[in-house]
PDB file of C-alpha atoms in Angstrom:
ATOM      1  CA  UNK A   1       5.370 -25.336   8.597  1.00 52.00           C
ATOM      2  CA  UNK A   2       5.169 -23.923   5.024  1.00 77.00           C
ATOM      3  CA  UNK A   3       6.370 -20.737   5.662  1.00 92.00           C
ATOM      4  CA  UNK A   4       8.569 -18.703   7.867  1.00 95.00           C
ATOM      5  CA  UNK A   5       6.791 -18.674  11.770  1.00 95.00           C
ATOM      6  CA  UNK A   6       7.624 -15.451  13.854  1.00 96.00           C
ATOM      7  CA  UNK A   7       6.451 -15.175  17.482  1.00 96.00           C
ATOM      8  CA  UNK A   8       4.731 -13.515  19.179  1.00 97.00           C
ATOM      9  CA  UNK A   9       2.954 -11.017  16.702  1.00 96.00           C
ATOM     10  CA  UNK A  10       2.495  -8.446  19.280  1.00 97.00           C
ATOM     11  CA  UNK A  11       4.414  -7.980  21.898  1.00 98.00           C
ATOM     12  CA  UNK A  12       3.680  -5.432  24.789  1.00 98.00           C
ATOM     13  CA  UNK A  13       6.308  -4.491  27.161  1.00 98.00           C
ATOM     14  CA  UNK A  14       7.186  -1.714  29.610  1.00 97.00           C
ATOM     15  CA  UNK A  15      10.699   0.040  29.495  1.00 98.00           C
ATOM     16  CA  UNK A  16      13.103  -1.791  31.031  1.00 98.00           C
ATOM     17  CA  UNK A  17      12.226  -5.398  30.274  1.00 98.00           C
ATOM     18  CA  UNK A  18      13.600  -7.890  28.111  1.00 98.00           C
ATOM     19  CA  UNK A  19      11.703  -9.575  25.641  1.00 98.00           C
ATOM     20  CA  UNK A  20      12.612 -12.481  23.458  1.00 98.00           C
ATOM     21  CA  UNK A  21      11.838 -12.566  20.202  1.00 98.00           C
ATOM     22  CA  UNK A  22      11.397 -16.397  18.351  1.00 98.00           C
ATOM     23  CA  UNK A  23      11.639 -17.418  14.297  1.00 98.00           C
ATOM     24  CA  UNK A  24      11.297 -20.852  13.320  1.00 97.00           C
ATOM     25  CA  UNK A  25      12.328 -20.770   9.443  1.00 97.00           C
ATOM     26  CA  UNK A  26      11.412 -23.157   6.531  1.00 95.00           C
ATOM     27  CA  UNK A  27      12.605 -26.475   7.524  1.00 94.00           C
ATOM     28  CA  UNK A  28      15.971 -27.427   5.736  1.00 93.00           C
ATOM     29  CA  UNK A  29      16.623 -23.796   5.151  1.00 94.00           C
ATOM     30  CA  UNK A  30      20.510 -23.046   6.458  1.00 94.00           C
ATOM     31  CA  UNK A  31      20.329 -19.358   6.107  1.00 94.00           C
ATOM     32  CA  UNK A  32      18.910 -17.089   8.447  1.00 96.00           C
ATOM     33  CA  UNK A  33      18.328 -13.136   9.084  1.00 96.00           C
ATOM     34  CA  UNK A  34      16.994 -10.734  11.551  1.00 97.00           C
ATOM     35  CA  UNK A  35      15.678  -7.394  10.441  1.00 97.00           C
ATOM     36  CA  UNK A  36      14.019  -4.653  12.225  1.00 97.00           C
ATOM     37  CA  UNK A  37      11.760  -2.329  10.334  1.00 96.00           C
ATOM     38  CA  UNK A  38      10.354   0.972  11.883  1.00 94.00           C
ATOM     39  CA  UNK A  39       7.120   2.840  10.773  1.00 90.00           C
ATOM     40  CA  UNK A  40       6.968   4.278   6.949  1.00 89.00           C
ATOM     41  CA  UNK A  41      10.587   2.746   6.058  1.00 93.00           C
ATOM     42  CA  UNK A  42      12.271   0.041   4.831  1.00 95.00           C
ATOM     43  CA  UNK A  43      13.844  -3.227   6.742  1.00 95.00           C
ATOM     44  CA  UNK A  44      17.686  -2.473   7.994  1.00 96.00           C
ATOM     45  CA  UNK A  45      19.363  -5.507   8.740  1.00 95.00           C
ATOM     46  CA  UNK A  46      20.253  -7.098  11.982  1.00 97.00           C
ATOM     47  CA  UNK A  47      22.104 -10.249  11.624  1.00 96.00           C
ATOM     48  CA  UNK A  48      22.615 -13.513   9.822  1.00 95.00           C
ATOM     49  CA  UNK A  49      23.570 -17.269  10.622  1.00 95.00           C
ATOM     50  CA  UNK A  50      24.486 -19.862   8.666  1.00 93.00           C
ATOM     51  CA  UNK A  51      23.199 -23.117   9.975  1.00 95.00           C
ATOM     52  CA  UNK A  52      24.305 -22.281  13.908  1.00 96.00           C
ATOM     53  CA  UNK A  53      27.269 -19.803  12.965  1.00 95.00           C
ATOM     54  CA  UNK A  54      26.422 -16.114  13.541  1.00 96.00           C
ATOM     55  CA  UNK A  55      28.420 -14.655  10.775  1.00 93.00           C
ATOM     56  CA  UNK A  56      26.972 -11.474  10.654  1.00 93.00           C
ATOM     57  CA  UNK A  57      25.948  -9.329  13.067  1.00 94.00           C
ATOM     58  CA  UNK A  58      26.948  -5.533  12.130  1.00 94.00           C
ATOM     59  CA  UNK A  59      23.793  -4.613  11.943  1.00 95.00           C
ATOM     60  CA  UNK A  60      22.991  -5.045  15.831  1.00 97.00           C
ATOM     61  CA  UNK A  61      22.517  -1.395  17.543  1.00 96.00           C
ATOM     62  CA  UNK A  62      23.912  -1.557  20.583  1.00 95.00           C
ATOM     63  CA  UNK A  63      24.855  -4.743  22.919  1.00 96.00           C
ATOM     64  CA  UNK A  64      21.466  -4.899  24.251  1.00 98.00           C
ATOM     65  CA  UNK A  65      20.614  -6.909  21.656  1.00 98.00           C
ATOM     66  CA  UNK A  66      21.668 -10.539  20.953  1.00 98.00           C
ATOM     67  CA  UNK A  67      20.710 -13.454  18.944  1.00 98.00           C
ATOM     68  CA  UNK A  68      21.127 -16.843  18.639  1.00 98.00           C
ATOM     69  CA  UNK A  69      20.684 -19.870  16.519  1.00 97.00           C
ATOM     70  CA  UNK A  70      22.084 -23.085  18.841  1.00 96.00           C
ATOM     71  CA  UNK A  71      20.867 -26.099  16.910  1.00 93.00           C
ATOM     72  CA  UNK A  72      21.057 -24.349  13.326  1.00 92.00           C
ATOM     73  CA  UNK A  73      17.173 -23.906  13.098  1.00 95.00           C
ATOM     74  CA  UNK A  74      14.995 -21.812  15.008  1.00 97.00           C
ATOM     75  CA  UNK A  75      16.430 -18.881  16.273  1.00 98.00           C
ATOM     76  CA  UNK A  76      15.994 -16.400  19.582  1.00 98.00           C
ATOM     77  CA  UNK A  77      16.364 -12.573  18.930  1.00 98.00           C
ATOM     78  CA  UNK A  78      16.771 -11.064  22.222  1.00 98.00           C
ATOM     79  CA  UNK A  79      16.578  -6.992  23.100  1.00 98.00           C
ATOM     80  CA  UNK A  80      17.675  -6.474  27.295  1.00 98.00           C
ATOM     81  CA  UNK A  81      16.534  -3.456  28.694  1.00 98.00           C
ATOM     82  CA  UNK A  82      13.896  -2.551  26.244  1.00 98.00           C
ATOM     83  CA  UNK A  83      13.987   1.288  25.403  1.00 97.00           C
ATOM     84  CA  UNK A  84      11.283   2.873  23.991  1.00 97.00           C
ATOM     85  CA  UNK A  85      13.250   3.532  20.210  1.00 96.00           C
ATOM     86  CA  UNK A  86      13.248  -0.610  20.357  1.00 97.00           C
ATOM     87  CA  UNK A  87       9.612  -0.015  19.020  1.00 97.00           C
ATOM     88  CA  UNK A  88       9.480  -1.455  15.520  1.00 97.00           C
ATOM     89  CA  UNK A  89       8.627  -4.797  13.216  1.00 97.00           C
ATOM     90  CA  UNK A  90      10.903  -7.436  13.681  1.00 98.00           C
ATOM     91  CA  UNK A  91      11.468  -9.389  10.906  1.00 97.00           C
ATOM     92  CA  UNK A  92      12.994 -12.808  10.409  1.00 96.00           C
ATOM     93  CA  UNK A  93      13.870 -14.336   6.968  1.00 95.00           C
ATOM     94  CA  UNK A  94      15.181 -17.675   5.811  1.00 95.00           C
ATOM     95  CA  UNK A  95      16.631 -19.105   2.425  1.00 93.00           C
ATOM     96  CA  UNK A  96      17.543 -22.637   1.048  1.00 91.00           C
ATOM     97  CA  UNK A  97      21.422 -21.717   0.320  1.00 87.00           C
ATOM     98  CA  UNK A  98      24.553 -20.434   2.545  1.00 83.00           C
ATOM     99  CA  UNK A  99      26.206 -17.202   0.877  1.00 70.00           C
ATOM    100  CA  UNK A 100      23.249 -15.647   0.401  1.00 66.00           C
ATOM    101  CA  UNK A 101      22.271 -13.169  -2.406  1.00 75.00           C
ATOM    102  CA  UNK A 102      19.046 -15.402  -3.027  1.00 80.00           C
ATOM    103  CA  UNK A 103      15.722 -14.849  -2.520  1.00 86.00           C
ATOM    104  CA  UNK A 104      14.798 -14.768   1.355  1.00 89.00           C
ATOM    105  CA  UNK A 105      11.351 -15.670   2.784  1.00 92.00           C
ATOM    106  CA  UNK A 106      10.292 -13.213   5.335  1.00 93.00           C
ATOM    107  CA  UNK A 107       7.777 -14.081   8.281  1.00 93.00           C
ATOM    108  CA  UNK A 108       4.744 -12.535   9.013  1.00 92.00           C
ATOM    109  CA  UNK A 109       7.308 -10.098  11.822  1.00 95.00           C
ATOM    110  CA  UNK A 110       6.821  -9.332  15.318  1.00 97.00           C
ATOM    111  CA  UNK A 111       5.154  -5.640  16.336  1.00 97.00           C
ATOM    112  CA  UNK A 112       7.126  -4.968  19.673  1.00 98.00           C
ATOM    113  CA  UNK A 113       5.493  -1.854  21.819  1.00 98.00           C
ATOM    114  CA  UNK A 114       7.803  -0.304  24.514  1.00 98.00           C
ATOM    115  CA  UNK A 115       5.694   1.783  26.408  1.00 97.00           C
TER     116      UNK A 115
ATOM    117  CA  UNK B   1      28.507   1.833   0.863  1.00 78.00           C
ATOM    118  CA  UNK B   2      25.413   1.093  -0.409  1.00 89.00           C
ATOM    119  CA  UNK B   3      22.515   2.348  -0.856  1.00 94.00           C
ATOM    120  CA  UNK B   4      19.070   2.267  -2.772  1.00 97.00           C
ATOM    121  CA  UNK B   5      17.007   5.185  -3.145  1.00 97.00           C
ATOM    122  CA  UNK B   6      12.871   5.205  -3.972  1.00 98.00           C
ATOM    123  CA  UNK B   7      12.332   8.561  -4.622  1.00 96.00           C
ATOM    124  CA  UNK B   8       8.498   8.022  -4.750  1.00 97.00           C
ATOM    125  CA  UNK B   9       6.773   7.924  -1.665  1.00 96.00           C
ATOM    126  CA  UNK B  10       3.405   7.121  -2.639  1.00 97.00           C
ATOM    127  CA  UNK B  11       1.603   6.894  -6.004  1.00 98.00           C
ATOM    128  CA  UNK B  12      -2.064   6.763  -6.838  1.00 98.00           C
ATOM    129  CA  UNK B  13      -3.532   5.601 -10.097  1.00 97.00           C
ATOM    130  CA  UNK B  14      -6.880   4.486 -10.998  1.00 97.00           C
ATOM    131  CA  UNK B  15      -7.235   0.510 -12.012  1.00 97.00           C
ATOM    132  CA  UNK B  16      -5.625  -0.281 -15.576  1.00 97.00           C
ATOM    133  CA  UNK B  17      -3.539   2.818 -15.041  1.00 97.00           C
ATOM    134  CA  UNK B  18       0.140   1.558 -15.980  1.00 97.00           C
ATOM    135  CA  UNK B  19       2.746   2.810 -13.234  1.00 98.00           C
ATOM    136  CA  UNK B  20       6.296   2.783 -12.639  1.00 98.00           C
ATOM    137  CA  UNK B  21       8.050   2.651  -9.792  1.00 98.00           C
ATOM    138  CA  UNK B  22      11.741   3.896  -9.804  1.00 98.00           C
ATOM    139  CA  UNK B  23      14.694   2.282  -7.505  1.00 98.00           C
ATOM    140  CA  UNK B  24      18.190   4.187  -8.203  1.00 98.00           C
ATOM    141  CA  UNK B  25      21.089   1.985  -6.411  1.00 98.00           C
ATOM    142  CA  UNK B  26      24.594   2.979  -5.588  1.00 96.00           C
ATOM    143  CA  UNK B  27      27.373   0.413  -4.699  1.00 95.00           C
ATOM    144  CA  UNK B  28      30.631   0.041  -5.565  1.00 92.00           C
ATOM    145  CA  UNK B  29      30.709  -3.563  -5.940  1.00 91.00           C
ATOM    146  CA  UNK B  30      30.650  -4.817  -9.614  1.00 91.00           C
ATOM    147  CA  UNK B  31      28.650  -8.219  -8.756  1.00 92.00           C
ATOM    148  CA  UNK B  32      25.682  -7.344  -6.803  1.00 93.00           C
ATOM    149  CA  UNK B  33      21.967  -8.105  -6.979  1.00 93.00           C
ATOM    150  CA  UNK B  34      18.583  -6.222  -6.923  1.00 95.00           C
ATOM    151  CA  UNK B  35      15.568  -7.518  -5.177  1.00 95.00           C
ATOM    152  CA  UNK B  36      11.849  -6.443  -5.384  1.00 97.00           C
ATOM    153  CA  UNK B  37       9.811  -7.220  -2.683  1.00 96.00           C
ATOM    154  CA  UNK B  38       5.782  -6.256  -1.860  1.00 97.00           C
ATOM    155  CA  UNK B  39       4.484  -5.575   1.286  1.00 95.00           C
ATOM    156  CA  UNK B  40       0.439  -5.373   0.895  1.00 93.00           C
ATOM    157  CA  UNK B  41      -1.986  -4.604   4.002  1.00 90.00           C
ATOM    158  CA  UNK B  42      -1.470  -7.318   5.683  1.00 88.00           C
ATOM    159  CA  UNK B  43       1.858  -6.702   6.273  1.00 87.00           C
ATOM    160  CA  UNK B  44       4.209  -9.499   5.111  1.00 88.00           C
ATOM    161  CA  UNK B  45       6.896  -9.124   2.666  1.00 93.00           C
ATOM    162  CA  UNK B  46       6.447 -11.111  -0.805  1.00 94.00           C
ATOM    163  CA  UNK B  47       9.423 -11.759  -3.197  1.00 93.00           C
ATOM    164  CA  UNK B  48       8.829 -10.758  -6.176  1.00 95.00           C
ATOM    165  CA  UNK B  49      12.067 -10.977  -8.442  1.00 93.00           C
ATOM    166  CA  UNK B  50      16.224 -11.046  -8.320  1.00 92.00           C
ATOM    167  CA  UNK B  51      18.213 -10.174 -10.744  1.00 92.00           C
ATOM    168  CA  UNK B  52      22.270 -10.275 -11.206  1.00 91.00           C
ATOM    169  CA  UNK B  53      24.297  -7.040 -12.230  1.00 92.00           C
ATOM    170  CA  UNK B  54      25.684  -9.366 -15.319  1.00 91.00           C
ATOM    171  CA  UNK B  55      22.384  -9.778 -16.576  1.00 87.00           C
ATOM    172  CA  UNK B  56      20.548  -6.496 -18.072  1.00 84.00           C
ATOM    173  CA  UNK B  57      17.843  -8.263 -19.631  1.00 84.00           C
ATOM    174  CA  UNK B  58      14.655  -6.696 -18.910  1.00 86.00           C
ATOM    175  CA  UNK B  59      12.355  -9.118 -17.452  1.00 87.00           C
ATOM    176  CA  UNK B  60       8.653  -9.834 -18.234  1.00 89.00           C
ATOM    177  CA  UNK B  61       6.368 -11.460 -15.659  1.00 90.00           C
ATOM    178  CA  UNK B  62       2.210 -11.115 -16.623  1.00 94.00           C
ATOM    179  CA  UNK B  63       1.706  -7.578 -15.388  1.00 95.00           C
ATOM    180  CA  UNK B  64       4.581  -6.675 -14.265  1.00 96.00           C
ATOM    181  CA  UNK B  65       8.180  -5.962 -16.015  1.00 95.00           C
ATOM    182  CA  UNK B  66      11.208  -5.121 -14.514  1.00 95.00           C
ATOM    183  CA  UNK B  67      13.785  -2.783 -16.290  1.00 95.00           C
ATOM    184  CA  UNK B  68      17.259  -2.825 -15.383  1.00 95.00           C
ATOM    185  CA  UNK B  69      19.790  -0.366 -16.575  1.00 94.00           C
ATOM    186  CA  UNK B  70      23.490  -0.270 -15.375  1.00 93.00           C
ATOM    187  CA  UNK B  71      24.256   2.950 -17.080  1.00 93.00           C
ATOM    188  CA  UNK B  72      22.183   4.632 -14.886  1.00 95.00           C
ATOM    189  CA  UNK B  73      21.811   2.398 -12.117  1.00 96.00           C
ATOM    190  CA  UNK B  74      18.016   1.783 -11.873  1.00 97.00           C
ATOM    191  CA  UNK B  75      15.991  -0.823 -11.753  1.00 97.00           C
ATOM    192  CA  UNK B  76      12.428   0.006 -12.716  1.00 97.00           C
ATOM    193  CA  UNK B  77       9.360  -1.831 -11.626  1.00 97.00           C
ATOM    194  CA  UNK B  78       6.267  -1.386 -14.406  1.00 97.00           C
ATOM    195  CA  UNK B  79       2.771  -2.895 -13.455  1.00 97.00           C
ATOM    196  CA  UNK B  80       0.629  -2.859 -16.969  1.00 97.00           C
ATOM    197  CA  UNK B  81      -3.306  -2.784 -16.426  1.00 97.00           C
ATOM    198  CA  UNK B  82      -2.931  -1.897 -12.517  1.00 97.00           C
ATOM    199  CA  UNK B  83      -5.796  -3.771 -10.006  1.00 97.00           C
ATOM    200  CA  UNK B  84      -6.838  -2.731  -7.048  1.00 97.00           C
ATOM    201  CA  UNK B  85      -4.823  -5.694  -5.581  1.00 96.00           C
ATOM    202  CA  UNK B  86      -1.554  -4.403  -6.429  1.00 97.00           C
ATOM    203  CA  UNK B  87      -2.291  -1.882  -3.715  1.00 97.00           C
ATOM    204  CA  UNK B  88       1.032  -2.784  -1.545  1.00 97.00           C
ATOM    205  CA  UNK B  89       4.240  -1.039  -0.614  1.00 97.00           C
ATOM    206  CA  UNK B  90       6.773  -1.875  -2.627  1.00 98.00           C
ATOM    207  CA  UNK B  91      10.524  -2.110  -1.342  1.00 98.00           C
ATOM    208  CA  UNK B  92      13.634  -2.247  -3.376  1.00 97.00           C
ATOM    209  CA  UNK B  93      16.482  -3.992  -2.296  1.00 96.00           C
ATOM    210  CA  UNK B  94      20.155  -4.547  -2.911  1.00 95.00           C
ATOM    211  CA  UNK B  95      22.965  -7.099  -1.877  1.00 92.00           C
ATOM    212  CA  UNK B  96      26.571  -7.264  -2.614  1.00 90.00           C
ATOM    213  CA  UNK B  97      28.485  -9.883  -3.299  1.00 85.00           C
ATOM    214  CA  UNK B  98      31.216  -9.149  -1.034  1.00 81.00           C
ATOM    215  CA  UNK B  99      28.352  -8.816   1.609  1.00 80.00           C
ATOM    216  CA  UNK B 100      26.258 -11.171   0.921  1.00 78.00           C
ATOM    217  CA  UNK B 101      24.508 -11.551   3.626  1.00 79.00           C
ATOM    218  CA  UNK B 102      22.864  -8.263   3.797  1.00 87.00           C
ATOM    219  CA  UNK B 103      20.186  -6.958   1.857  1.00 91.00           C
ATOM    220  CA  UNK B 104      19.999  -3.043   2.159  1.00 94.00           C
ATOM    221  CA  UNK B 105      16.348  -2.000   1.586  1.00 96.00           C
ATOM    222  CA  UNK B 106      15.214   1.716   0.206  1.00 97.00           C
ATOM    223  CA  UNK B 107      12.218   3.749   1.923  1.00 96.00           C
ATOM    224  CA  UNK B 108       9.799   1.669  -0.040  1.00 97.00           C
ATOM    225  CA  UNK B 109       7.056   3.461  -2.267  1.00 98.00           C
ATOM    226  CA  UNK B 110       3.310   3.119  -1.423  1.00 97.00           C
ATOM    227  CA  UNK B 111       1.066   2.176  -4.269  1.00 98.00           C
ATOM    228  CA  UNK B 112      -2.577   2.878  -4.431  1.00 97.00           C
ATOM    229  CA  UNK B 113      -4.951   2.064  -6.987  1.00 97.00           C
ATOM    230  CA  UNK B 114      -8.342   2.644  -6.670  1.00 97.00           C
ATOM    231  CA  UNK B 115     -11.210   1.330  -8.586  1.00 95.00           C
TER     232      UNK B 115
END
C-alpha cells in the first residue's frame, strides 16, 4: 500500500485478554517503530527493528508486552493480560533507512479499549 | 536524558492570525535532530520538517517557517496567514544521535483557528 497500514483501528477487549496488534509498513522500508500514545499527550516510544532485528526495545512497560518483526516487514505488537492503563493509540511508524534520525511515516494507529 | 517541552497547550487565533508555537529541547548530545509533526482531526500524524543541530538555518516552507536557535535551545514553529485547516495538534519531537532510534515527543500544543 502507499502508506503505513495499522490494524485493527479499534480494538475492544475485556481485562485480562491478549490482543495482537498488526503494522504492515511502506514496502522496502527497513526501519520500524512502535509507539503508544495516551489521551492529550504526546507518542512515547515502544520499540524499533531493523529489517527483522529488534534493536530497541527500552521503551516496552512491563513484559506483558512483546513484539515482533520475523520476515523483516510487517510486524505483530502483542500486550498479554490486557490491564485497563493498556488503554491508548498505538502507533506504528516506518522509514526508508536503518539508523534512524529520518523522517518516519506513522499509520493511521490502533485505539485499544480495556474495559 | 532528553526531553522536549511545549509549554502551550492550546492556542486560538482567528484565520490570517500569525502564531507561534514554541518547542524548548534539552539533551546532552551535541548531534541530535528536531522533528515537527501535525496531528489534525482525523488523527494521523503528518511530517512536517527535520532539521540537524549543525544546521541553524531558519527554514521557510509557504506558510510556515521554522526557527531554530541553539543558544537557547528552541525550535519555533511560525504559521503566517493561519486557515482554518491548520487546525491540528502539533507535536515536537527530538532524536539523538547516540539513540537514534527513538524519537522523544513533547505534550503537543493544540491549535485552533477559527474563521
Amino acid at each position: 500500500g502507499a502508506g503505513v497500514s495499522q490494524s485493527p483501528r479499534y480494538k475492544v477487549t475485556k481485562r485480562g485478554q491478549d490482543v495482537a496488534l498488526r503494522c504492515d509498513p511502506i514496502s522496502g522500508h527497513v526501519s520500524l517503530y512502535w509507539y503508544r500514545q495516551a489521551l492529550g499527550q504526546g507518542p512515547e516510544f515502544l520499540t524499533y527493528f531493523n529489517y527483522e532485528a529488534q534493536q530497541d526495545k527500552s521503551g516496552l512497560p512491563n513484559d506483558r508486552f512483546s513484539a515482533e518483526r520475523p520476515e523483516g516487514s510487517i510486524s505483530t505488537l502483542t500486550i498479554q493480560r490486557t490491564e485497563q492503563r493498556d488503554s491508548a493509540m498505538y502507533r506504528c511508524a516506518s522509514s526508508p533507512y536503518s539508523g534512524g534520525n529520518t523522517e518516519a511515516f506513522f499509520g493511521q494507529g490502533t485505539r485499544l479499549t480495556v474495559v | 536524558a532528553q526531553k522536549v517541552t511545549q509549554a502551550q497547550t492550546e492556542i486560538s487565533v482567528v484565520e490570517k492570525e500569525d502564531v507561534t508555537l514554541d518547542c524548548v529541547y534539552e539533551t546532552r548530545d551535541t548531534t541530535y535532530y528536531l522533528f515537527w509533526y501535525k496531528q489534525p482531526p482525523s488523527g494521523e500524524l503528518v511530517f512536517l520538517i527535520r532539521r540537524n543541530s549543525f544546521d541553524e538555518q531558519n527554514e521557510i516552507s509557504g506558510r510556515y517557517s521554522w526557527n531554530f536557535q541553539k543558544s537557547t535551545s528552541s525550535f519555533n514553529f511560525t504559521i503566517t496567514a493561519s486557515q482554518v485547516v491548520d487546525s491540528a495538534v502539533y507535536f515536537c519531537a527530538l532524536s539523538e544521535a547516540k539513540r537514534y532510534s527513538t524519537l522523544t515527543f513533547g505534550k503537543g500544543t493544540m491549535l485552533l483557528v477559527s474563521p
